[in-house]
Amino acid sequence: MIITTTEQIPGHEYEILGIVSGNTVRAKHLGKDIMSGLKSVVGGELQEYTDMLSDARRESINRMINDAKRLEADAVVNVRFATSQTTAGAAELLAYGTAVKLVR
């Protein structure tokens, strides 16, 4: 499956199948949150949050790909990410794009 942030796939024509998406909601772990709070006082990367968001991004992409497979897509173009706070201490990461079938 081709996944791209561009609107076109060079050298290919395609038929648009529809919008696909995948999301996950992640909450902070209290122990990691306390350690990150201490780290924010002295500065530097909050590695626990970086890791959490990387995992969430991968999971969102995988769910978007599964949504595209359901439509029998060959690719997802114009992929974008969005985040939002859902509740105090939890955030959603959303991956979305346009599923397409390549013209052969």
mmCIF file with all atom_site columns, C-alpha atoms in Angstrom, residues 24-103:
data_model
loop_
_atom_site.group_PDB
_atom_site.id
_atom_site.type_symbol
_atom_site.label_atom_id
_atom_site.label_alt_id
_atom_site.label_comp_id
_atom_site.label_asym_id
_atom_site.label_entity_id
_atom_site.label_seq_id
_atom_site.pdbx_PDB_ins_code
_atom_site.Cartn_x
_atom_site.Cartn_y
_atom_site.Cartn_z
_atom_site.occupancy
_atom_site.B_iso_or_equiv
_atom_site.pdbx_formal_charge
_atom_site.auth_seq_id
_atom_site.auth_comp_id
_atom_site.auth_asym_id
_atom_site.auth_atom_id
_atom_site.pdbx_PDB_model_num
ATOM 1  C CA . THR A 1 24  ? -6.256  6.377  18.822  1.00 0.00 ? 24  THR A CA 1
ATOM 2  C CA . VAL A 1 25  ? -6.681  8.108  22.150  1.00 0.00 ? 25  VAL A CA 1
ATOM 3  C CA . ARG A 1 26  ? -3.800  7.935  24.598  1.00 0.00 ? 26  ARG A CA 1
ATOM 4  C CA . ALA A 1 27  ? -3.660  8.962  28.252  1.00 0.00 ? 27  ALA A CA 1
ATOM 5  C CA . LYS A 1 28  ? -0.669  9.973  30.295  1.00 0.00 ? 28  LYS A CA 1
ATOM 6  C CA . HIS A 1 29  ? 0.711   7.516  32.848  1.00 0.00 ? 29  HIS A CA 1
ATOM 7  C CA . LEU A 1 30  ? 0.814   9.122  36.303  1.00 0.00 ? 30  LEU A CA 1
ATOM 8  C CA . GLY A 1 31  ? 4.367   7.970  37.076  1.00 0.00 ? 31  GLY A CA 1
ATOM 9  C CA . LYS A 1 32  ? 5.675   9.160  33.708  1.00 0.00 ? 32  LYS A CA 1
ATOM 10 C CA . ASP A 1 33  ? 3.721   12.401 34.081  1.00 0.00 ? 33  ASP A CA 1
ATOM 11 C CA . ILE A 1 34  ? 5.451   13.177 37.386  1.00 0.00 ? 34  ILE A CA 1
ATOM 12 C CA . MET A 1 35  ? 8.882   12.474 35.876  1.00 0.00 ? 35  MET A CA 1
ATOM 13 C CA . SER A 1 36  ? 8.060   14.606 32.823  1.00 0.00 ? 36  SER A CA 1
ATOM 14 C CA . GLY A 1 37  ? 6.922   17.418 35.092  1.00 0.00 ? 37  GLY A CA 1
ATOM 15 C CA . LEU A 1 38  ? 10.287  17.353 36.847  1.00 0.00 ? 38  LEU A CA 1
ATOM 16 C CA . LYS A 1 39  ? 12.092  17.256 33.487  1.00 0.00 ? 39  LYS A CA 1
ATOM 17 C CA . SER A 1 40  ? 10.135  20.287 32.259  1.00 0.00 ? 40  SER A CA 1
ATOM 18 C CA . VAL A 1 41  ? 11.561  22.323 35.143  1.00 0.00 ? 41  VAL A CA 1
ATOM 19 C CA . VAL A 1 42  ? 15.149  21.780 33.972  1.00 0.00 ? 42  VAL A CA 1
ATOM 20 C CA . GLY A 1 43  ? 14.390  21.630 30.253  1.00 0.00 ? 43  GLY A CA 1
ATOM 21 C CA . GLY A 1 44  ? 15.002  19.024 27.583  1.00 0.00 ? 44  GLY A CA 1
ATOM 22 C CA . GLU A 1 45  ? 13.026  16.497 25.629  1.00 0.00 ? 45  GLU A CA 1
ATOM 23 C CA . LEU A 1 46  ? 10.167  14.709 27.356  1.00 0.00 ? 46  LEU A CA 1
ATOM 24 C CA . GLN A 1 47  ? 11.112  11.286 25.969  1.00 0.00 ? 47  GLN A CA 1
ATOM 25 C CA . GLU A 1 48  ? 8.121   9.499  27.534  1.00 0.00 ? 48  GLU A CA 1
ATOM 26 C CA . TYR A 1 49  ? 5.735   11.739 25.602  1.00 0.00 ? 49  TYR A CA 1
ATOM 27 C CA . THR A 1 50  ? 7.769   11.513 22.411  1.00 0.00 ? 50  THR A CA 1
ATOM 28 C CA . ASP A 1 51  ? 7.570   7.720  22.611  1.00 0.00 ? 51  ASP A CA 1
ATOM 29 C CA . MET A 1 52  ? 3.842   7.793  23.397  1.00 0.00 ? 52  MET A CA 1
ATOM 30 C CA . LEU A 1 53  ? 3.089   10.052 20.416  1.00 0.00 ? 53  LEU A CA 1
ATOM 31 C CA . SER A 1 54  ? 5.273   7.969  18.075  1.00 0.00 ? 54  SER A CA 1
ATOM 32 C CA . ASP A 1 55  ? 3.364   4.835  19.096  1.00 0.00 ? 55  ASP A CA 1
ATOM 33 C CA . ALA A 1 56  ? 0.046   6.651  18.657  1.00 0.00 ? 56  ALA A CA 1
ATOM 34 C CA . ARG A 1 57  ? 1.071   7.868  15.190  1.00 0.00 ? 57  ARG A CA 1
ATOM 35 C CA . ARG A 1 58  ? 2.002   4.327  14.101  1.00 0.00 ? 58  ARG A CA 1
ATOM 36 C CA . GLU A 1 59  ? -1.267  2.930  15.442  1.00 0.00 ? 59  GLU A CA 1
ATOM 37 C CA . SER A 1 60  ? -3.313  5.645  13.705  1.00 0.00 ? 60  SER A CA 1
ATOM 38 C CA . ILE A 1 61  ? -1.555  4.971  10.383  1.00 0.00 ? 61  ILE A CA 1
ATOM 39 C CA . ASN A 1 62  ? -2.149  1.220  10.724  1.00 0.00 ? 62  ASN A CA 1
ATOM 40 C CA . ARG A 1 63  ? -5.844  1.788  11.407  1.00 0.00 ? 63  ARG A CA 1
ATOM 41 C CA . MET A 1 64  ? -6.083  4.152  8.421   1.00 0.00 ? 64  MET A CA 1
ATOM 42 C CA . ILE A 1 65  ? -4.435  1.497  6.212   1.00 0.00 ? 65  ILE A CA 1
ATOM 43 C CA . ASN A 1 66  ? -6.919  -1.120 7.444   1.00 0.00 ? 66  ASN A CA 1
ATOM 44 C CA . ASP A 1 67  ? -9.770  1.262  6.592   1.00 0.00 ? 67  ASP A CA 1
ATOM 45 C CA . ALA A 1 68  ? -8.267  1.675  3.089   1.00 0.00 ? 68  ALA A CA 1
ATOM 46 C CA . LYS A 1 69  ? -7.925  -2.115 2.673   1.00 0.00 ? 69  LYS A CA 1
ATOM 47 C CA . ARG A 1 70  ? -11.622 -2.436 3.478   1.00 0.00 ? 70  ARG A CA 1
ATOM 48 C CA . LEU A 1 71  ? -12.247 -0.321 0.353   1.00 0.00 ? 71  LEU A CA 1
ATOM 49 C CA . GLU A 1 72  ? -9.703  -2.417 -1.620  1.00 0.00 ? 72  GLU A CA 1
ATOM 50 C CA . ALA A 1 73  ? -7.483  0.633  -2.105  1.00 0.00 ? 73  ALA A CA 1
ATOM 51 C CA . ASP A 1 74  ? -3.988  0.497  -3.558  1.00 0.00 ? 74  ASP A CA 1
ATOM 52 C CA . ALA A 1 75  ? -2.859  3.747  -1.948  1.00 0.00 ? 75  ALA A CA 1
ATOM 53 C CA . VAL A 1 76  ? -3.793  6.592  0.370   1.00 0.00 ? 76  VAL A CA 1
ATOM 54 C CA . VAL A 1 77  ? -2.915  10.074 -0.861  1.00 0.00 ? 77  VAL A CA 1
ATOM 55 C CA . ASN A 1 78  ? -2.903  13.477 0.796   1.00 0.00 ? 78  ASN A CA 1
ATOM 56 C CA . VAL A 1 79  ? -2.359  11.932 4.256   1.00 0.00 ? 79  VAL A CA 1
ATOM 57 C CA . ARG A 1 80  ? -2.649  14.333 7.176   1.00 0.00 ? 80  ARG A CA 1
ATOM 58 C CA . PHE A 1 81  ? -2.450  14.132 10.970  1.00 0.00 ? 81  PHE A CA 1
ATOM 59 C CA . ALA A 1 82  ? -4.489  15.929 13.594  1.00 0.00 ? 82  ALA A CA 1
ATOM 60 C CA . THR A 1 83  ? -4.366  15.922 17.365  1.00 0.00 ? 83  THR A CA 1
ATOM 61 C CA . SER A 1 84  ? -6.838  17.078 19.959  1.00 0.00 ? 84  SER A CA 1
ATOM 62 C CA . GLN A 1 85  ? -7.248  16.904 23.691  1.00 0.00 ? 85  GLN A CA 1
ATOM 63 C CA . THR A 1 86  ? -10.208 14.663 24.510  1.00 0.00 ? 86  THR A CA 1
ATOM 64 C CA . THR A 1 87  ? -10.163 14.936 28.303  1.00 0.00 ? 87  THR A CA 1
ATOM 65 C CA . ALA A 1 88  ? -7.713  16.207 30.884  1.00 0.00 ? 88  ALA A CA 1
ATOM 66 C CA . GLY A 1 89  ? -4.626  14.056 30.441  1.00 0.00 ? 89  GLY A CA 1
ATOM 67 C CA . ALA A 1 90  ? -5.706  12.323 27.215  1.00 0.00 ? 90  ALA A CA 1
ATOM 68 C CA . ALA A 1 91  ? -5.232  13.165 23.563  1.00 0.00 ? 91  ALA A CA 1
ATOM 69 C CA . GLU A 1 92  ? -6.450  11.791 20.245  1.00 0.00 ? 92  GLU A CA 1
ATOM 70 C CA . LEU A 1 93  ? -4.162  11.352 17.273  1.00 0.00 ? 93  LEU A CA 1
ATOM 71 C CA . LEU A 1 94  ? -5.972  11.053 13.930  1.00 0.00 ? 94  LEU A CA 1
ATOM 72 C CA . ALA A 1 95  ? -4.488  10.035 10.569  1.00 0.00 ? 95  ALA A CA 1
ATOM 73 C CA . TYR A 1 96  ? -6.657  10.603 7.489   1.00 0.00 ? 96  TYR A CA 1
ATOM 74 C CA . GLY A 1 97  ? -6.379  10.719 3.735   1.00 0.00 ? 97  GLY A CA 1
ATOM 75 C CA . THR A 1 98  ? -7.996  9.764  0.438   1.00 0.00 ? 98  THR A CA 1
ATOM 76 C CA . ALA A 1 99  ? -8.092  6.095  -0.534  1.00 0.00 ? 99  ALA A CA 1
ATOM 77 C CA . VAL A 1 100 ? -7.467  5.473  -4.223  1.00 0.00 ? 100 VAL A CA 1
ATOM 78 C CA . LYS A 1 101 ? -7.416  2.563  -6.682  1.00 0.00 ? 101 LYS A CA 1
ATOM 79 C CA . LEU A 1 102 ? -4.604  2.730  -9.198  1.00 0.00 ? 102 LEU A CA 1
ATOM 80 C CA . VAL A 1 103 ? -5.604  2.577  -12.883 1.00 0.00 ? 103 VAL A CA 1
#
